[in-house]
């Protein structure tokens, strides 16, 4: 095998390894606070197939940011949490912890977050 062919084969292996890492869905584990004692929560948050009860939109932001920081991956490898209001998809939490009243992909430039952890 020529030196050029060896380099091509090496690059092909590296590309295959990168694609395999990208195909693996990241796991984002969150620690949910205890459920409130009086009645069911009106908001829940779905992340990677798991549903968490949340006491408030601020709680959704806090939980996601803690999990994001512990996970250590960038935005492209972190699943976007969807906020459900009374069981219906209602909004999402962006990577920066802001909560929006639109689903991922529906955001418009003039939208304002319904919860901003930096405000």
mmCIF file of N, CA and C in Angstrom:
data_model
loop_
_atom_site.group_PDB
_atom_site.id
_atom_site.type_symbol
_atom_site.label_atom_id
_atom_site.label_comp_id
_atom_site.label_asym_id
_atom_site.label_seq_id
_atom_site.Cartn_x
_atom_site.Cartn_y
_atom_site.Cartn_z
ATOM 1 N N UNK A 1 0.860 -1.181 0.000
ATOM 2 C CA UNK A 1 0.000 0.000 0.000
ATOM 3 C C UNK A 1 0.898 1.234 0.000
ATOM 4 N N UNK A 2 0.616 2.141 -0.928
ATOM 5 C CA UNK A 2 1.423 3.349 -1.018
ATOM 6 C C UNK A 2 1.148 4.260 0.171
ATOM 7 N N UNK A 3 2.046 5.217 0.359
ATOM 8 C CA UNK A 3 1.895 6.151 1.469
ATOM 9 C C UNK A 3 0.616 6.976 1.301
ATOM 10 N N UNK A 4 0.307 7.359 0.078
ATOM 11 C CA UNK A 4 -0.925 8.122 -0.181
ATOM 12 C C UNK A 4 -2.153 7.294 0.182
ATOM 13 N N UNK A 5 -2.174 6.020 -0.215
ATOM 14 C CA UNK A 5 -3.302 5.145 0.102
ATOM 15 C C UNK A 5 -3.447 4.938 1.598
ATOM 16 N N UNK A 6 -2.326 4.872 2.305
ATOM 17 C CA UNK A 6 -2.376 4.732 3.757
ATOM 18 C C UNK A 6 -3.003 5.974 4.396
ATOM 19 N N UNK A 7 -2.646 7.166 3.885
ATOM 20 C CA UNK A 7 -3.226 8.400 4.411
ATOM 21 C C UNK A 7 -4.725 8.458 4.133
ATOM 22 N N UNK A 8 -5.133 8.058 2.934
ATOM 23 C CA UNK A 8 -6.557 8.048 2.581
ATOM 24 C C UNK A 8 -7.306 7.081 3.487
ATOM 25 N N UNK A 9 -6.772 5.898 3.704
ATOM 26 C CA UNK A 9 -7.414 4.912 4.569
ATOM 27 C C UNK A 9 -7.518 5.431 5.999
ATOM 28 N N UNK A 10 -6.472 6.108 6.466
ATOM 29 C CA UNK A 10 -6.486 6.688 7.819
ATOM 30 C C UNK A 10 -7.565 7.759 7.940
ATOM 31 N N UNK A 11 -7.659 8.620 6.936
ATOM 32 C CA UNK A 11 -8.684 9.664 6.959
ATOM 33 C C UNK A 11 -10.083 9.063 6.906
ATOM 34 N N UNK A 12 -10.284 8.020 6.122
ATOM 35 C CA UNK A 12 -11.586 7.364 6.049
ATOM 36 C C UNK A 12 -11.971 6.772 7.402
ATOM 37 N N UNK A 13 -11.006 6.180 8.119
ATOM 38 C CA UNK A 13 -11.286 5.646 9.451
ATOM 39 C C UNK A 13 -11.680 6.765 10.412
ATOM 40 N N UNK A 14 -10.971 7.894 10.353
ATOM 41 C CA UNK A 14 -11.288 9.025 11.227
ATOM 42 C C UNK A 14 -12.685 9.567 10.933
ATOM 43 N N UNK A 15 -13.034 9.659 9.669
ATOM 44 C CA UNK A 15 -14.370 10.145 9.288
ATOM 45 C C UNK A 15 -15.436 9.178 9.786
ATOM 46 N N UNK A 16 -15.204 7.878 9.649
ATOM 47 C CA UNK A 16 -16.169 6.882 10.124
ATOM 48 C C UNK A 16 -16.337 6.979 11.638
ATOM 49 N N UNK A 17 -15.239 7.200 12.371
ATOM 50 C CA UNK A 17 -15.319 7.342 13.830
ATOM 51 C C UNK A 17 -16.113 8.595 14.209
ATOM 52 N N UNK A 18 -15.880 9.696 13.504
ATOM 53 C CA UNK A 18 -16.603 10.939 13.781
ATOM 54 C C UNK A 18 -18.094 10.760 13.518
ATOM 55 N N UNK A 19 -18.443 10.114 12.423
ATOM 56 C CA UNK A 19 -19.856 9.886 12.103
ATOM 57 C C UNK A 19 -20.515 8.981 13.150
ATOM 58 N N UNK A 20 -19.779 7.989 13.627
ATOM 59 C CA UNK A 20 -20.332 7.090 14.643
ATOM 60 C C UNK A 20 -20.602 7.858 15.936
ATOM 61 N N UNK A 21 -19.706 8.777 16.308
ATOM 62 C CA UNK A 21 -19.918 9.585 17.518
ATOM 63 C C UNK A 21 -21.116 10.500 17.344
ATOM 64 N N UNK A 22 -21.298 11.079 16.158
ATOM 65 C CA UNK A 22 -22.421 11.972 15.907
ATOM 66 C C UNK A 22 -23.741 11.213 15.907
ATOM 67 N N UNK A 23 -23.735 9.968 15.474
ATOM 68 C CA UNK A 23 -24.971 9.183 15.389
ATOM 69 C C UNK A 23 -25.464 8.756 16.768
ATOM 70 N N UNK A 24 -24.569 8.756 17.743
ATOM 71 C CA UNK A 24 -24.955 8.359 19.093
ATOM 72 C C UNK A 24 -25.678 9.516 19.763
ATOM 73 N N UNK A 25 -26.915 9.301 20.152
ATOM 74 C CA UNK A 25 -27.698 10.348 20.797
ATOM 75 C C UNK A 25 -27.128 10.633 22.181
ATOM 76 N N UNK A 26 -26.935 11.906 22.521
ATOM 77 C CA UNK A 26 -26.416 12.218 23.848
ATOM 78 C C UNK A 26 -27.460 11.924 24.924
ATOM 79 N N UNK A 27 -26.965 11.578 26.075
ATOM 80 C CA UNK A 27 -27.840 11.315 27.208
ATOM 81 C C UNK A 27 -27.729 12.492 28.155
ATOM 82 N N UNK A 28 -28.854 13.077 28.475
ATOM 83 C CA UNK A 28 -28.873 14.227 29.363
ATOM 84 C C UNK A 28 -29.733 13.870 30.559
ATOM 85 N N UNK A 29 -29.107 13.599 31.671
ATOM 86 C CA UNK A 29 -29.820 13.235 32.892
ATOM 87 C C UNK A 29 -30.037 14.481 33.731
ATOM 88 N N UNK A 30 -31.225 14.647 34.236
ATOM 89 C CA UNK A 30 -31.535 15.790 35.074
ATOM 90 C C UNK A 30 -32.051 15.301 36.411
ATOM 91 N N UNK A 31 -31.836 16.129 37.414
ATOM 92 C CA UNK A 31 -32.341 15.814 38.743
ATOM 93 C C UNK A 31 -33.595 16.647 38.957
ATOM 94 N N UNK A 32 -34.719 15.972 39.076
ATOM 95 C CA UNK A 32 -35.999 16.664 39.241
ATOM 96 C C UNK A 32 -36.233 16.951 40.720
ATOM 97 N N UNK A 33 -36.800 18.119 41.025
ATOM 98 C CA UNK A 33 -37.140 18.403 42.414
ATOM 99 C C UNK A 33 -38.333 17.547 42.833
ATOM 100 N N UNK A 34 -38.563 17.410 44.127
ATOM 101 C CA UNK A 34 -39.729 16.636 44.547
ATOM 102 C C UNK A 34 -41.015 17.255 44.015
ATOM 103 N N UNK A 35 -41.979 16.407 43.700
ATOM 104 C CA UNK A 35 -43.264 16.890 43.177
ATOM 105 C C UNK A 35 -43.968 17.703 44.262
ATOM 106 N N UNK A 36 -44.663 18.764 43.861
ATOM 107 C CA UNK A 36 -45.392 19.552 44.854
ATOM 108 C C UNK A 36 -46.497 18.717 45.492
ATOM 109 N N UNK A 37 -46.766 18.989 46.742
ATOM 110 C CA UNK A 37 -47.740 18.182 47.480
ATOM 111 C C UNK A 37 -49.178 18.502 47.108
ATOM 112 N N UNK A 38 -49.461 19.726 46.730
ATOM 113 C CA UNK A 38 -50.851 20.119 46.456
ATOM 114 C C UNK A 38 -51.121 20.057 44.959
ATOM 115 N N UNK A 39 -51.743 18.989 44.502
ATOM 116 C CA UNK A 39 -52.191 18.882 43.111
ATOM 117 C C UNK A 39 -51.064 18.651 42.122
ATOM 118 N N UNK A 40 -51.440 18.287 40.896
ATOM 119 C CA UNK A 40 -50.437 18.033 39.867
ATOM 120 C C UNK A 40 -49.836 19.338 39.340
ATOM 121 N N UNK A 41 -48.608 19.242 38.884
ATOM 122 C CA UNK A 41 -47.943 20.410 38.295
ATOM 123 C C UNK A 41 -48.593 20.738 36.959
ATOM 124 N N UNK A 42 -48.713 22.014 36.639
ATOM 125 C CA UNK A 42 -49.303 22.398 35.363
ATOM 126 C C UNK A 42 -48.265 22.380 34.241
ATOM 127 N N UNK A 43 -46.974 22.354 34.599
ATOM 128 C CA UNK A 43 -45.911 22.304 33.601
ATOM 129 C C UNK A 43 -45.091 21.033 33.786
ATOM 130 N N UNK A 44 -44.694 20.443 32.666
ATOM 131 C CA UNK A 44 -43.736 19.345 32.658
ATOM 132 C C UNK A 44 -42.724 19.659 31.567
ATOM 133 N N UNK A 45 -41.589 18.961 31.610
ATOM 134 C CA UNK A 45 -40.552 19.181 30.615
ATOM 135 C C UNK A 45 -40.101 17.827 30.084
ATOM 136 N N UNK A 46 -40.071 17.688 28.766
ATOM 137 C CA UNK A 46 -39.654 16.439 28.128
ATOM 138 C C UNK A 46 -38.273 16.635 27.519
ATOM 139 N N UNK A 47 -37.357 15.749 27.905
ATOM 140 C CA UNK A 47 -35.993 15.801 27.387
ATOM 141 C C UNK A 47 -35.566 14.385 27.040
ATOM 142 N N UNK A 48 -35.249 14.164 25.797
ATOM 143 C CA UNK A 48 -34.747 12.861 25.380
ATOM 144 C C UNK A 48 -35.640 11.696 25.750
ATOM 145 N N UNK A 49 -36.942 11.839 25.652
ATOM 146 C CA UNK A 49 -37.873 10.760 25.936
ATOM 147 C C UNK A 49 -38.301 10.655 27.394
ATOM 148 N N UNK A 50 -37.689 11.439 28.276
ATOM 149 C CA UNK A 50 -38.082 11.428 29.690
ATOM 150 C C UNK A 50 -38.877 12.685 29.988
ATOM 151 N N UNK A 51 -39.829 12.564 30.909
ATOM 152 C CA UNK A 51 -40.668 13.704 31.282
ATOM 153 C C UNK A 51 -40.420 14.027 32.754
ATOM 154 N N UNK A 52 -40.224 15.302 33.044
ATOM 155 C CA UNK A 52 -39.954 15.765 34.399
ATOM 156 C C UNK A 52 -41.020 16.769 34.811
ATOM 157 N N UNK A 53 -41.494 16.671 36.038
ATOM 158 C CA UNK A 53 -42.394 17.694 36.553
ATOM 159 C C UNK A 53 -41.552 18.907 36.924
ATOM 160 N N UNK A 54 -42.076 20.084 36.624
ATOM 161 C CA UNK A 54 -41.383 21.312 36.993
ATOM 162 C C UNK A 54 -42.364 22.215 37.726
ATOM 163 N N UNK A 55 -41.866 22.910 38.712
ATOM 164 C CA UNK A 55 -42.714 23.772 39.518
ATOM 165 C C UNK A 55 -42.967 25.105 38.837
ATOM 166 N N UNK A 56 -42.027 25.533 37.981
ATOM 167 C CA UNK A 56 -42.156 26.835 37.318
ATOM 168 C C UNK A 56 -41.260 26.849 36.084
ATOM 169 N N UNK A 57 -41.379 27.884 35.298
ATOM 170 C CA UNK A 57 -40.503 28.026 34.131
ATOM 171 C C UNK A 57 -39.075 28.291 34.573
ATOM 172 N N UNK A 58 -38.914 29.004 35.683
ATOM 173 C CA UNK A 58 -37.574 29.235 36.239
ATOM 174 C C UNK A 58 -36.944 27.905 36.646
ATOM 175 N N UNK A 59 -37.751 27.006 37.185
ATOM 176 C CA UNK A 59 -37.285 25.686 37.577
ATOM 177 C C UNK A 59 -36.835 24.897 36.341
ATOM 178 N N UNK A 60 -37.573 25.005 35.247
ATOM 179 C CA UNK A 60 -37.187 24.329 34.000
ATOM 180 C C UNK A 60 -35.827 24.820 33.534
ATOM 181 N N UNK A 61 -35.624 26.127 33.575
ATOM 182 C CA UNK A 61 -34.354 26.707 33.158
ATOM 183 C C UNK A 61 -33.222 26.233 34.066
ATOM 184 N N UNK A 62 -33.452 26.270 35.367
ATOM 185 C CA UNK A 62 -32.424 25.881 36.331
ATOM 186 C C UNK A 62 -32.035 24.413 36.150
ATOM 187 N N UNK A 63 -33.045 23.542 36.007
ATOM 188 C CA UNK A 63 -32.776 22.110 35.841
ATOM 189 C C UNK A 63 -31.995 21.843 34.562
ATOM 190 N N UNK A 64 -32.411 22.481 33.471
ATOM 191 C CA UNK A 64 -31.717 22.252 32.203
ATOM 192 C C UNK A 64 -30.282 22.749 32.270
ATOM 193 N N UNK A 65 -30.068 23.950 32.814
ATOM 194 C CA UNK A 65 -28.711 24.505 32.870
ATOM 195 C C UNK A 65 -27.793 23.634 33.729
ATOM 196 N N UNK A 66 -28.305 23.105 34.835
ATOM 197 C CA UNK A 66 -27.499 22.222 35.678
ATOM 198 C C UNK A 66 -27.120 20.952 34.911
ATOM 199 N N UNK A 67 -28.087 20.367 34.188
ATOM 200 C CA UNK A 67 -27.814 19.157 33.410
ATOM 201 C C UNK A 67 -26.872 19.461 32.253
ATOM 202 N N UNK A 68 -27.064 20.591 31.598
ATOM 203 C CA UNK A 68 -26.199 20.989 30.482
ATOM 204 C C UNK A 68 -24.760 21.140 30.948
ATOM 205 N N UNK A 69 -24.566 21.804 32.092
ATOM 206 C CA UNK A 69 -23.218 22.012 32.603
ATOM 207 C C UNK A 69 -22.569 20.701 33.023
ATOM 208 N N UNK A 70 -23.349 19.789 33.606
ATOM 209 C CA UNK A 70 -22.813 18.495 34.022
ATOM 210 C C UNK A 70 -22.504 17.611 32.813
ATOM 211 N N UNK A 71 -23.291 17.767 31.752
ATOM 212 C CA UNK A 71 -23.149 16.950 30.544
ATOM 213 C C UNK A 71 -21.859 17.287 29.805
ATOM 214 N N UNK A 72 -21.535 18.572 29.722
ATOM 215 C CA UNK A 72 -20.284 19.002 29.115
ATOM 216 C C UNK A 72 -20.233 18.966 27.601
ATOM 217 N N UNK A 73 -21.367 18.869 26.942
ATOM 218 C CA UNK A 73 -21.395 18.866 25.470
ATOM 219 C C UNK A 73 -21.852 20.230 24.977
ATOM 220 N N UNK A 74 -21.630 20.496 23.715
ATOM 221 C CA UNK A 74 -22.072 21.749 23.128
ATOM 222 C C UNK A 74 -23.530 21.695 22.719
ATOM 223 N N UNK A 75 -24.001 22.786 22.169
ATOM 224 C CA UNK A 75 -25.407 22.905 21.801
ATOM 225 C C UNK A 75 -25.826 21.866 20.751
ATOM 226 N N UNK A 76 -24.937 21.544 19.837
ATOM 227 C CA UNK A 76 -25.312 20.608 18.773
ATOM 228 C C UNK A 76 -25.463 19.176 19.288
ATOM 229 N N UNK A 77 -24.916 18.860 20.460
ATOM 230 C CA UNK A 77 -24.996 17.502 21.005
ATOM 231 C C UNK A 77 -25.898 17.436 22.230
ATOM 232 N N UNK A 78 -26.607 18.518 22.517
ATOM 233 C CA UNK A 78 -27.491 18.566 23.680
ATOM 234 C C UNK A 78 -28.936 18.630 23.208
ATOM 235 N N UNK A 79 -29.778 17.711 23.666
ATOM 236 C CA UNK A 79 -31.178 17.741 23.240
ATOM 237 C C UNK A 79 -31.895 18.983 23.770
ATOM 238 N N UNK A 80 -32.856 19.472 23.009
ATOM 239 C CA UNK A 80 -33.631 20.647 23.403
ATOM 240 C C UNK A 80 -34.839 20.209 24.226
ATOM 241 N N UNK A 81 -34.962 20.709 25.455
ATOM 242 C CA UNK A 81 -36.123 20.364 26.272
ATOM 243 C C UNK A 81 -37.394 21.025 25.744
ATOM 244 N N UNK A 82 -38.473 20.269 25.703
ATOM 245 C CA UNK A 82 -39.780 20.795 25.299
ATOM 246 C C UNK A 82 -40.618 20.947 26.565
ATOM 247 N N UNK A 83 -41.215 22.124 26.754
ATOM 248 C CA UNK A 83 -42.060 22.393 27.909
ATOM 249 C C UNK A 83 -43.501 22.087 27.525
ATOM 250 N N UNK A 84 -44.170 21.293 28.369
ATOM 251 C CA UNK A 84 -45.575 20.972 28.156
ATOM 252 C C UNK A 84 -46.412 21.715 29.188
ATOM 253 N N UNK A 85 -47.459 22.311 28.741
ATOM 254 C CA UNK A 85 -48.383 23.041 29.619
ATOM 255 C C UNK A 85 -49.691 22.261 29.629
ATOM 256 N N UNK A 86 -50.051 21.724 30.777
ATOM 257 C CA UNK A 86 -51.231 20.865 30.911
ATOM 258 C C UNK A 86 -51.203 19.713 29.906
ATOM 259 N N UNK A 87 -50.016 19.149 29.682
ATOM 260 C CA UNK A 87 -49.863 17.992 28.816
ATOM 261 C C UNK A 87 -49.731 18.286 27.338
ATOM 262 N N UNK A 88 -49.779 19.560 26.939
ATOM 263 C CA UNK A 88 -49.694 19.938 25.528
ATOM 264 C C UNK A 88 -48.362 20.650 25.280
ATOM 265 N N UNK A 89 -47.664 20.276 24.192
ATOM 266 C CA UNK A 89 -46.405 20.946 23.862
ATOM 267 C C UNK A 89 -46.655 22.441 23.738
ATOM 268 N N UNK A 90 -45.889 23.222 24.471
ATOM 269 C CA UNK A 90 -46.148 24.654 24.573
ATOM 270 C C UNK A 90 -44.922 25.504 24.265
ATOM 271 N N UNK A 91 -43.750 25.094 24.686
ATOM 272 C CA UNK A 91 -42.554 25.904 24.513
ATOM 273 C C UNK A 91 -41.299 25.059 24.619
ATOM 274 N N UNK A 92 -40.164 25.741 24.761
ATOM 275 C CA UNK A 92 -38.901 25.016 24.893
ATOM 276 C C UNK A 92 -37.906 25.850 25.683
ATOM 277 N N UNK A 93 -36.841 25.178 26.125
ATOM 278 C CA UNK A 93 -35.739 25.842 26.815
ATOM 279 C C UNK A 93 -34.561 25.829 25.854
ATOM 280 N N UNK A 94 -34.026 27.005 25.544
ATOM 281 C CA UNK A 94 -32.887 27.061 24.638
ATOM 282 C C UNK A 94 -31.600 26.741 25.400
ATOM 283 N N UNK A 95 -30.524 26.512 24.676
ATOM 284 C CA UNK A 95 -29.249 26.098 25.270
ATOM 285 C C UNK A 95 -28.755 27.087 26.321
ATOM 286 N N UNK A 96 -29.101 28.370 26.145
ATOM 287 C CA UNK A 96 -28.648 29.388 27.103
ATOM 288 C C UNK A 96 -29.543 29.492 28.339
ATOM 289 N N UNK A 97 -30.560 28.628 28.437
ATOM 290 C CA UNK A 97 -31.416 28.604 29.620
ATOM 291 C C UNK A 97 -32.663 29.457 29.525
ATOM 292 N N UNK A 98 -32.834 30.187 28.424
ATOM 293 C CA UNK A 98 -34.045 31.000 28.261
ATOM 294 C C UNK A 98 -35.217 30.086 27.893
ATOM 295 N N UNK A 99 -36.399 30.426 28.409
ATOM 296 C CA UNK A 99 -37.604 29.646 28.132
ATOM 297 C C UNK A 99 -38.465 30.440 27.155
ATOM 298 N N UNK A 100 -38.900 29.765 26.100
ATOM 299 C CA UNK A 100 -39.667 30.395 25.027
ATOM 300 C C UNK A 100 -41.050 29.761 24.954
ATOM 301 N N UNK A 101 -42.047 30.553 24.557
ATOM 302 C CA UNK A 101 -43.419 30.030 24.424
ATOM 303 C C UNK A 101 -43.693 29.559 23.004
ATOM 304 N N UNK A 102 -42.676 29.017 22.365
ATOM 305 C CA UNK A 102 -42.828 28.429 21.032
ATOM 306 C C UNK A 102 -42.006 27.146 21.012
ATOM 307 N N UNK A 103 -42.325 26.268 20.109
ATOM 308 C CA UNK A 103 -41.588 25.012 20.003
ATOM 309 C C UNK A 103 -40.282 25.242 19.259
ATOM 310 N N UNK A 104 -39.304 24.339 19.431
ATOM 311 C CA UNK A 104 -38.049 24.489 18.699
ATOM 312 C C UNK A 104 -38.309 24.590 17.201
ATOM 313 N N UNK A 105 -37.641 25.483 16.553
ATOM 314 C CA UNK A 105 -37.819 25.682 15.119
ATOM 315 C C UNK A 105 -38.907 26.674 14.766
ATOM 316 N N UNK A 106 -39.712 27.105 15.741
ATOM 317 C CA UNK A 106 -40.777 28.080 15.484
ATOM 318 C C UNK A 106 -40.395 29.480 15.954
ATOM 319 N N UNK A 107 -39.198 29.633 16.521
ATOM 320 C CA UNK A 107 -38.756 30.909 17.050
ATOM 321 C C UNK A 107 -38.654 31.948 15.931
ATOM 322 N N UNK A 108 -39.081 33.164 16.228
ATOM 323 C CA UNK A 108 -38.991 34.283 15.290
ATOM 324 C C UNK A 108 -38.112 35.367 15.919
ATOM 325 N N UNK A 109 -37.416 36.173 15.106
ATOM 326 C CA UNK A 109 -36.488 37.170 15.646
ATOM 327 C C UNK A 109 -37.111 38.175 16.619
ATOM 328 N N UNK A 110 -38.405 38.470 16.501
ATOM 329 C CA UNK A 110 -39.007 39.445 17.411
ATOM 330 C C UNK A 110 -39.604 38.806 18.664
ATOM 331 N N UNK A 111 -39.464 37.479 18.841
ATOM 332 C CA UNK A 111 -39.954 36.797 20.037
ATOM 333 C C UNK A 111 -39.112 37.176 21.244
ATOM 334 N N UNK A 112 -39.756 37.248 22.391
ATOM 335 C CA UNK A 112 -39.064 37.513 23.652
ATOM 336 C C UNK A 112 -39.253 36.286 24.555
ATOM 337 N N UNK A 113 -38.238 35.939 25.341
ATOM 338 C CA UNK A 113 -38.390 34.782 26.222
ATOM 339 C C UNK A 113 -39.431 35.060 27.314
ATOM 340 N N UNK A 114 -40.131 34.009 27.738
ATOM 341 C CA UNK A 114 -41.076 34.148 28.832
ATOM 342 C C UNK A 114 -40.359 34.033 30.171
ATOM 343 N N UNK A 115 -39.167 33.452 30.152
ATOM 344 C CA UNK A 115 -38.279 33.469 31.324
ATOM 345 C C UNK A 115 -36.870 33.648 30.851
ATOM 346 N N UNK A 116 -36.170 34.607 31.435
ATOM 347 C CA UNK A 116 -34.784 34.903 31.084
ATOM 348 C C UNK A 116 -33.959 34.831 32.365
ATOM 349 N N UNK A 117 -33.072 33.828 32.484
ATOM 350 C CA UNK A 117 -32.296 33.708 33.711
ATOM 351 C C UNK A 117 -31.293 34.830 33.916
ATOM 352 N N UNK A 118 -31.072 35.645 32.900
ATOM 353 C CA UNK A 118 -30.101 36.738 32.999
ATOM 354 C C UNK A 118 -30.752 38.076 33.289
ATOM 355 N N UNK A 119 -32.081 38.112 33.330
ATOM 356 C CA UNK A 119 -32.779 39.377 33.554
ATOM 357 C C UNK A 119 -32.893 39.694 35.031
#
